[in-house]
Amino acid sequence: MLSQKMQDALNAQINAELWSAYLYLSMSMDASVKGYKGIANWFAIQFKEEQDHAQIFMDYVLARGGQVKLAPIAEVQTEWETPAAMFNDTLTHERKVTAMIDNLCRIADEEKDFATANKLIWFVNEQVEEEENARDILDQLHMVDGSKMGTYMIDRELGTRVYTAPAVAAE
Ligand code: MG
């Protein structure tokens, strides 16, 4: 059985993952409106991935005989000044999520909950990737420094991203 403390923390994480999904959906919509089809595609996939993260946690809580409690999802920003501002917010947000996952690891450790600690390893690794991806794109946007041609090339590149379901979901 999950301890109450562990279950509450996992439920808070489920809400955070759904909030992340909502944030990236909002970014996708804003990019779309502004004609950045590739960036819109990149964030639409990000939106799906965050829903996958929430699903993995929900499945896990249920597998442990726990109860999933879905709380309201807070409002998200709807407009960004530039693509760089969008990816800057993405990186800042992912760093926050990393700190939350680290905190879950700490709680699992305190509660001597080895199954949860083991489940969290996938998320620890996933966060390294999430931060790296956001940082790479932000670096590219800084390199072109707002040039229309450069931004166009990056947008085209981000349009090639395809969605793949996370391997952990198949476990
Ligand atoms: Mg996530």
JSON list of C-alpha atoms and ligand atoms in Angstrom, two decimals:
[
{"chain": "A", "resi": 1, "resn": "MET", "atom": "CA", "xyz": [0.00, 0.00, 0.00]},
{"chain": "A", "resi": 2, "resn": "LEU", "atom": "CA", "xyz": [1.04, 3.56, -0.66]},
{"chain": "A", "resi": 3, "resn": "SER", "atom": "CA", "xyz": [1.38, 5.74, 2.42]},
{"chain": "A", "resi": 4, "resn": "GLN", "atom": "CA", "xyz": [-1.01, 8.69, 2.56]},
{"chain": "A", "resi": 5, "resn": "LYS", "atom": "CA", "xyz": [1.93, 11.06, 2.18]},
{"chain": "A", "resi": 6, "resn": "MET", "atom": "CA", "xyz": [3.20, 9.24, -0.92]},
{"chain": "A", "resi": 7, "resn": "GLN", "atom": "CA", "xyz": [-0.29, 9.06, -2.45]},
{"chain": "A", "resi": 8, "resn": "ASP", "atom": "CA", "xyz": [-0.89, 12.79, -1.87]},
{"chain": "A", "resi": 9, "resn": "ALA", "atom": "CA", "xyz": [2.47, 13.63, -3.46]},
{"chain": "A", "resi": 10, "resn": "LEU", "atom": "CA", "xyz": [1.74, 11.42, -6.48]},
{"chain": "A", "resi": 11, "resn": "ASN", "atom": "CA", "xyz": [-1.69, 13.01, -6.89]},
{"chain": "A", "resi": 12, "resn": "ALA", "atom": "CA", "xyz": [-0.05, 16.46, -6.80]},
{"chain": "A", "resi": 13, "resn": "GLN", "atom": "CA", "xyz": [2.34, 15.26, -9.50]},
{"chain": "A", "resi": 14, "resn": "ILE", "atom": "CA", "xyz": [-0.55, 14.02, -11.67]},
{"chain": "A", "resi": 15, "resn": "ASN", "atom": "CA", "xyz": [-2.04, 17.53, -11.46]},
{"chain": "A", "resi": 16, "resn": "ALA", "atom": "CA", "xyz": [1.35, 19.07, -12.33]},
{"chain": "A", "resi": 17, "resn": "GLU", "atom": "CA", "xyz": [1.72, 16.81, -15.38]},
{"chain": "A", "resi": 18, "resn": "LEU", "atom": "CA", "xyz": [-1.76, 17.75, -16.57]},
{"chain": "A", "resi": 19, "resn": "TRP", "atom": "CA", "xyz": [-0.95, 21.43, -15.98]},
{"chain": "A", "resi": 20, "resn": "SER", "atom": "CA", "xyz": [2.21, 20.93, -18.09]},
{"chain": "A", "resi": 21, "resn": "ALA", "atom": "CA", "xyz": [0.07, 19.37, -20.83]},
{"chain": "A", "resi": 22, "resn": "TYR", "atom": "CA", "xyz": [-2.27, 22.37, -20.67]},
{"chain": "A", "resi": 23, "resn": "LEU", "atom": "CA", "xyz": [0.66, 24.82, -20.80]},
{"chain": "A", "resi": 24, "resn": "TYR", "atom": "CA", "xyz": [2.13, 23.15, -23.89]},
{"chain": "A", "resi": 25, "resn": "LEU", "atom": "CA", "xyz": [-1.27, 22.96, -25.58]},
{"chain": "A", "resi": 26, "resn": "SER", "atom": "CA", "xyz": [-1.59, 26.70, -25.00]},
{"chain": "A", "resi": 27, "resn": "MET", "atom": "CA", "xyz": [1.86, 27.27, -26.51]},
{"chain": "A", "resi": 28, "resn": "SER", "atom": "CA", "xyz": [0.89, 25.10, -29.49]},
{"chain": "A", "resi": 29, "resn": "MET", "atom": "CA", "xyz": [-2.26, 27.17, -30.05]},
{"chain": "A", "resi": 30, "resn": "ASP", "atom": "CA", "xyz": [-0.36, 30.47, -29.80]},
{"chain": "A", "resi": 31, "resn": "ALA", "atom": "CA", "xyz": [2.35, 29.24, -32.21]},
{"chain": "A", "resi": 32, "resn": "SER", "atom": "CA", "xyz": [-0.33, 28.08, -34.62]},
{"chain": "A", "resi": 33, "resn": "VAL", "atom": "CA", "xyz": [-2.10, 31.44, -34.60]},
{"chain": "A", "resi": 34, "resn": "LYS", "atom": "CA", "xyz": [1.21, 33.18, -35.35]},
{"chain": "A", "resi": 35, "resn": "GLY", "atom": "CA", "xyz": [2.01, 30.89, -38.30]},
{"chain": "A", "resi": 36, "resn": "TYR", "atom": "CA", "xyz": [4.73, 28.80, -36.65]},
{"chain": "A", "resi": 37, "resn": "LYS", "atom": "CA", "xyz": [3.38, 25.44, -37.78]},
{"chain": "A", "resi": 38, "resn": "GLY", "atom": "CA", "xyz": [6.51, 23.50, -36.79]},
{"chain": "A", "resi": 39, "resn": "ILE", "atom": "CA", "xyz": [6.63, 24.94, -33.28]},
{"chain": "A", "resi": 40, "resn": "ALA", "atom": "CA", "xyz": [2.89, 24.25, -32.98]},
{"chain": "A", "resi": 41, "resn": "ASN", "atom": "CA", "xyz": [3.61, 20.62, -33.94]},
{"chain": "A", "resi": 42, "resn": "TRP", "atom": "CA", "xyz": [6.46, 20.36, -31.42]},
{"chain": "A", "resi": 43, "resn": "PHE", "atom": "CA", "xyz": [4.25, 21.61, -28.57]},
{"chain": "A", "resi": 44, "resn": "ALA", "atom": "CA", "xyz": [1.28, 19.48, -29.67]},
{"chain": "A", "resi": 45, "resn": "ILE", "atom": "CA", "xyz": [3.54, 16.43, -29.22]},
{"chain": "A", "resi": 46, "resn": "GLN", "atom": "CA", "xyz": [4.77, 17.81, -25.91]},
{"chain": "A", "resi": 47, "resn": "PHE", "atom": "CA", "xyz": [1.09, 18.10, -24.88]},
{"chain": "A", "resi": 48, "resn": "LYS", "atom": "CA", "xyz": [0.59, 14.38, -25.64]},
{"chain": "A", "resi": 49, "resn": "GLU", "atom": "CA", "xyz": [3.74, 13.40, -23.77]},
{"chain": "A", "resi": 50, "resn": "GLU", "atom": "CA", "xyz": [2.64, 15.25, -20.64]},
{"chain": "A", "resi": 51, "resn": "GLN", "atom": "CA", "xyz": [-0.71, 13.46, -20.77]},
{"chain": "A", "resi": 52, "resn": "ASP", "atom": "CA", "xyz": [1.26, 10.21, -21.01]},
{"chain": "A", "resi": 53, "resn": "HIS", "atom": "CA", "xyz": [3.23, 11.19, -17.90]},
{"chain": "A", "resi": 54, "resn": "ALA", "atom": "CA", "xyz": [-0.02, 11.82, -16.00]},
{"chain": "A", "resi": 55, "resn": "GLN", "atom": "CA", "xyz": [-1.38, 8.46, -17.25]},
{"chain": "A", "resi": 56, "resn": "ILE", "atom": "CA", "xyz": [1.73, 6.59, -16.11]},
{"chain": "A", "resi": 57, "resn": "PHE", "atom": "CA", "xyz": [1.34, 8.05, -12.61]},
{"chain": "A", "resi": 58, "resn": "MET", "atom": "CA", "xyz": [-2.41, 7.35, -12.57]},
{"chain": "A", "resi": 59, "resn": "ASP", "atom": "CA", "xyz": [-1.88, 3.72, -13.64]},
{"chain": "A", "resi": 60, "resn": "TYR", "atom": "CA", "xyz": [0.80, 3.38, -10.99]},
{"chain": "A", "resi": 61, "resn": "VAL", "atom": "CA", "xyz": [-1.35, 4.76, -8.14]},
{"chain": "A", "resi": 62, "resn": "LEU", "atom": "CA", "xyz": [-4.14, 2.35, -9.15]},
{"chain": "A", "resi": 63, "resn": "ALA", "atom": "CA", "xyz": [-1.70, -0.57, -9.44]},
{"chain": "A", "resi": 64, "resn": "ARG", "atom": "CA", "xyz": [-0.67, 0.08, -5.83]},
{"chain": "A", "resi": 65, "resn": "GLY", "atom": "CA", "xyz": [-4.28, 0.02, -4.67]},
{"chain": "A", "resi": 66, "resn": "GLY", "atom": "CA", "xyz": [-4.34, 3.77, -4.20]},
{"chain": "A", "resi": 67, "resn": "GLN", "atom": "CA", "xyz": [-6.88, 6.40, -5.13]},
{"chain": "A", "resi": 68, "resn": "VAL", "atom": "CA", "xyz": [-6.39, 8.94, -7.93]},
{"chain": "A", "resi": 69, "resn": "LYS", "atom": "CA", "xyz": [-7.84, 12.34, -7.05]},
{"chain": "A", "resi": 70, "resn": "LEU", "atom": "CA", "xyz": [-8.11, 14.77, -9.92]},
{"chain": "A", "resi": 71, "resn": "ALA", "atom": "CA", "xyz": [-7.92, 18.39, -8.80]},
{"chain": "A", "resi": 72, "resn": "PRO", "atom": "CA", "xyz": [-8.74, 21.47, -10.93]},
{"chain": "A", "resi": 73, "resn": "ILE", "atom": "CA", "xyz": [-6.10, 22.47, -13.46]},
{"chain": "A", "resi": 74, "resn": "ALA", "atom": "CA", "xyz": [-4.92, 26.05, -12.98]},
{"chain": "A", "resi": 75, "resn": "GLU", "atom": "CA", "xyz": [-5.10, 28.62, -15.75]},
{"chain": "A", "resi": 76, "resn": "VAL", "atom": "CA", "xyz": [-2.15, 28.95, -18.14]},
{"chain": "A", "resi": 77, "resn": "GLN", "atom": "CA", "xyz": [-0.64, 31.83, -20.10]},
{"chain": "A", "resi": 78, "resn": "THR", "atom": "CA", "xyz": [-2.12, 32.17, -23.59]},
{"chain": "A", "resi": 79, "resn": "GLU", "atom": "CA", "xyz": [0.35, 34.38, -25.48]},
{"chain": "A", "resi": 80, "resn": "TRP", "atom": "CA", "xyz": [4.09, 34.66, -25.84]},
{"chain": "A", "resi": 81, "resn": "GLU", "atom": "CA", "xyz": [6.08, 37.54, -27.33]},
{"chain": "A", "resi": 82, "resn": "THR", "atom": "CA", "xyz": [8.48, 35.37, -29.35]},
{"chain": "A", "resi": 83, "resn": "PRO", "atom": "CA", "xyz": [9.35, 31.68, -29.94]},
{"chain": "A", "resi": 84, "resn": "ALA", "atom": "CA", "xyz": [12.41, 32.24, -27.70]},
{"chain": "A", "resi": 85, "resn": "ALA", "atom": "CA", "xyz": [10.14, 33.43, -24.87]},
{"chain": "A", "resi": 86, "resn": "MET", "atom": "CA", "xyz": [8.09, 30.26, -25.31]},
{"chain": "A", "resi": 87, "resn": "PHE", "atom": "CA", "xyz": [11.11, 27.96, -25.08]},
{"chain": "A", "resi": 88, "resn": "ASN", "atom": "CA", "xyz": [12.56, 29.97, -22.23]},
{"chain": "A", "resi": 89, "resn": "ASP", "atom": "CA", "xyz": [9.34, 29.38, -20.26]},
{"chain": "A", "resi": 90, "resn": "THR", "atom": "CA", "xyz": [9.48, 25.71, -21.28]},
{"chain": "A", "resi": 91, "resn": "LEU", "atom": "CA", "xyz": [12.99, 25.31, -19.89]},
{"chain": "A", "resi": 92, "resn": "THR", "atom": "CA", "xyz": [12.11, 27.16, -16.68]},
{"chain": "A", "resi": 93, "resn": "HIS", "atom": "CA", "xyz": [9.03, 24.99, -16.27]},
{"chain": "A", "resi": 94, "resn": "GLU", "atom": "CA", "xyz": [10.88, 21.73, -16.92]},
{"chain": "A", "resi": 95, "resn": "ARG", "atom": "CA", "xyz": [13.48, 22.68, -14.29]},
{"chain": "A", "resi": 96, "resn": "LYS", "atom": "CA", "xyz": [10.60, 23.11, -11.85]},
{"chain": "A", "resi": 97, "resn": "VAL", "atom": "CA", "xyz": [9.21, 19.68, -12.81]},
{"chain": "A", "resi": 98, "resn": "THR", "atom": "CA", "xyz": [12.66, 18.16, -12.28]},
{"chain": "A", "resi": 99, "resn": "ALA", "atom": "CA", "xyz": [12.70, 19.59, -8.74]},
{"chain": "A", "resi": 100, "resn": "MET", "atom": "CA", "xyz": [9.23, 18.08, -8.15]},
{"chain": "A", "resi": 101, "resn": "ILE", "atom": "CA", "xyz": [10.37, 14.64, -9.35]},
{"chain": "A", "resi": 102, "resn": "ASP", "atom": "CA", "xyz": [13.45, 14.91, -7.13]},
{"chain": "A", "resi": 103, "resn": "ASN", "atom": "CA", "xyz": [11.16, 15.74, -4.22]},
{"chain": "A", "resi": 104, "resn": "LEU", "atom": "CA", "xyz": [9.03, 12.65, -4.96]},
{"chain": "A", "resi": 105, "resn": "CYS", "atom": "CA", "xyz": [12.24, 10.58, -4.86]},
{"chain": "A", "resi": 106, "resn": "ARG", "atom": "CA", "xyz": [13.03, 12.08, -1.46]},
{"chain": "A", "resi": 107, "resn": "ILE", "atom": "CA", "xyz": [9.57, 11.20, -0.11]},
{"chain": "A", "resi": 108, "resn": "ALA", "atom": "CA", "xyz": [9.78, 7.64, -1.52]},
{"chain": "A", "resi": 109, "resn": "ASP", "atom": "CA", "xyz": [13.13, 7.33, 0.26]},
{"chain": "A", "resi": 110, "resn": "GLU", "atom": "CA", "xyz": [11.75, 8.63, 3.57]},
{"chain": "A", "resi": 111, "resn": "GLU", "atom": "CA", "xyz": [8.73, 6.33, 3.32]},
{"chain": "A", "resi": 112, "resn": "LYS", "atom": "CA", "xyz": [10.97, 3.35, 2.42]},
{"chain": "A", "resi": 113, "resn": "ASP", "atom": "CA", "xyz": [8.74, 2.93, -0.64]},
{"chain": "A", "resi": 114, "resn": "PHE", "atom": "CA", "xyz": [11.10, 1.09, -2.98]},
{"chain": "A", "resi": 115, "resn": "ALA", "atom": "CA", "xyz": [8.49, 0.36, -5.68]},
{"chain": "A", "resi": 116, "resn": "THR", "atom": "CA", "xyz": [7.75, 4.07, -6.06]},
{"chain": "A", "resi": 117, "resn": "ALA", "atom": "CA", "xyz": [11.45, 4.94, -5.95]},
{"chain": "A", "resi": 118, "resn": "ASN", "atom": "CA", "xyz": [11.98, 2.44, -8.78]},
{"chain": "A", "resi": 119, "resn": "LYS", "atom": "CA", "xyz": [9.07, 3.82, -10.83]},
{"chain": "A", "resi": 120, "resn": "LEU", "atom": "CA", "xyz": [10.47, 7.32, -10.46]},
{"chain": "A", "resi": 121, "resn": "ILE", "atom": "CA", "xyz": [13.80, 6.42, -12.11]},
{"chain": "A", "resi": 122, "resn": "TRP", "atom": "CA", "xyz": [12.17, 6.62, -15.56]},
{"chain": "A", "resi": 123, "resn": "PHE", "atom": "CA", "xyz": [10.99, 10.15, -14.76]},
{"chain": "A", "resi": 124, "resn": "VAL", "atom": "CA", "xyz": [14.42, 11.18, -13.44]},
{"chain": "A", "resi": 125, "resn": "ASN", "atom": "CA", "xyz": [15.91, 10.19, -16.81]},
{"chain": "A", "resi": 126, "resn": "GLU", "atom": "CA", "xyz": [13.02, 11.71, -18.76]},
{"chain": "A", "resi": 127, "resn": "GLN", "atom": "CA", "xyz": [13.63, 15.09, -17.08]},
{"chain": "A", "resi": 128, "resn": "VAL", "atom": "CA", "xyz": [17.27, 15.11, -18.22]},
{"chain": "A", "resi": 129, "resn": "GLU", "atom": "CA", "xyz": [15.95, 14.73, -21.78]},
{"chain": "A", "resi": 130, "resn": "GLU", "atom": "CA", "xyz": [13.19, 17.32, -21.35]},
{"chain": "A", "resi": 131, "resn": "GLU", "atom": "CA", "xyz": [15.63, 19.96, -20.11]},
{"chain": "A", "resi": 132, "resn": "GLU", "atom": "CA", "xyz": [18.16, 19.12, -22.82]},
{"chain": "A", "resi": 133, "resn": "ASN", "atom": "CA", "xyz": [15.56, 19.37, -25.61]},
{"chain": "A", "resi": 134, "resn": "ALA", "atom": "CA", "xyz": [14.23, 22.73, -24.43]},
{"chain": "A", "resi": 135, "resn": "ARG", "atom": "CA", "xyz": [17.78, 24.07, -23.94]},
{"chain": "A", "resi": 136, "resn": "ASP", "atom": "CA", "xyz": [18.90, 22.90, -27.42]},
{"chain": "A", "resi": 137, "resn": "ILE", "atom": "CA", "xyz": [16.01, 24.65, -29.16]},
{"chain": "A", "resi": 138, "resn": "LEU", "atom": "CA", "xyz": [16.46, 27.78, -27.03]},
{"chain": "A", "resi": 139, "resn": "ASP", "atom": "CA", "xyz": [20.18, 27.82, -27.96]},
{"chain": "A", "resi": 140, "resn": "GLN", "atom": "CA", "xyz": [19.28, 27.59, -31.66]},
{"chain": "A", "resi": 141, "resn": "LEU", "atom": "CA", "xyz": [16.79, 30.44, -31.34]},
{"chain": "A", "resi": 142, "resn": "HIS", "atom": "CA", "xyz": [19.42, 32.56, -29.58]},
{"chain": "A", "resi": 143, "resn": "MET", "atom": "CA", "xyz": [21.88, 31.74, -32.38]},
{"chain": "A", "resi": 144, "resn": "VAL", "atom": "CA", "xyz": [19.58, 33.13, -35.06]},
{"chain": "A", "resi": 145, "resn": "ASP", "atom": "CA", "xyz": [18.74, 36.05, -32.76]},
{"chain": "A", "resi": 146, "resn": "GLY", "atom": "CA", "xyz": [15.23, 36.65, -34.11]},
{"chain": "A", "resi": 147, "resn": "SER", "atom": "CA", "xyz": [16.23, 36.53, -37.81]},
{"chain": "A", "resi": 148, "resn": "LYS", "atom": "CA", "xyz": [13.21, 35.59, -39.95]},
{"chain": "A", "resi": 149, "resn": "MET", "atom": "CA", "xyz": [15.15, 33.12, -42.10]},
{"chain": "A", "resi": 150, "resn": "GLY", "atom": "CA", "xyz": [16.73, 31.44, -39.07]},
{"chain": "A", "resi": 151, "resn": "THR", "atom": "CA", "xyz": [13.41, 31.19, -37.25]},
{"chain": "A", "resi": 152, "resn": "TYR", "atom": "CA", "xyz": [11.81, 29.78, -40.41]},
{"chain": "A", "resi": 153, "resn": "MET", "atom": "CA", "xyz": [14.48, 27.05, -40.61]},
{"chain": "A", "resi": 154, "resn": "ILE", "atom": "CA", "xyz": [14.05, 26.12, -36.94]},
{"chain": "A", "resi": 155, "resn": "ASP", "atom": "CA", "xyz": [10.26, 26.06, -37.34]},
{"chain": "A", "resi": 156, "resn": "ARG", "atom": "CA", "xyz": [10.63, 23.69, -40.30]},
{"chain": "A", "resi": 157, "resn": "GLU", "atom": "CA", "xyz": [12.93, 21.42, -38.30]},
{"chain": "A", "resi": 158, "resn": "LEU", "atom": "CA", "xyz": [10.49, 21.30, -35.36]},
{"chain": "A", "resi": 159, "resn": "GLY", "atom": "CA", "xyz": [7.74, 20.38, -37.80]},
{"chain": "A", "resi": 160, "resn": "THR", "atom": "CA", "xyz": [9.46, 17.04, -38.41]},
{"chain": "A", "resi": 161, "resn": "ARG", "atom": "CA", "xyz": [9.05, 15.86, -34.81]},
{"chain": "A", "resi": 162, "resn": "VAL", "atom": "CA", "xyz": [6.81, 12.79, -34.56]},
{"chain": "A", "resi": 163, "resn": "TYR", "atom": "CA", "xyz": [5.01, 11.42, -31.52]},
{"chain": "A", "resi": 164, "resn": "THR", "atom": "CA", "xyz": [6.05, 8.11, -30.06]},
{"chain": "A", "resi": 165, "resn": "ALA", "atom": "CA", "xyz": [4.38, 6.58, -27.02]},
{"chain": "A", "resi": 166, "resn": "PRO", "atom": "CA", "xyz": [6.73, 6.26, -24.03]},
{"chain": "A", "resi": 167, "resn": "ALA", "atom": "CA", "xyz": [8.29, 2.80, -23.60]},
{"chain": "A", "resi": 168, "resn": "VAL", "atom": "CA", "xyz": [7.33, 2.76, -19.92]},
{"chain": "A", "resi": 169, "resn": "ALA", "atom": "CA", "xyz": [3.61, 2.72, -20.85]},
{"chain": "A", "resi": 170, "resn": "ALA", "atom": "CA", "xyz": [4.05, -0.76, -22.33]},
{"chain": "A", "resi": 171, "resn": "GLU", "atom": "CA", "xyz": [5.47, -2.22, -19.11]},
{"chain": "B", "resi": 1, "resn": "MG", "atom": "MG", "xyz": [6.18, 15.59, -17.63]}
]
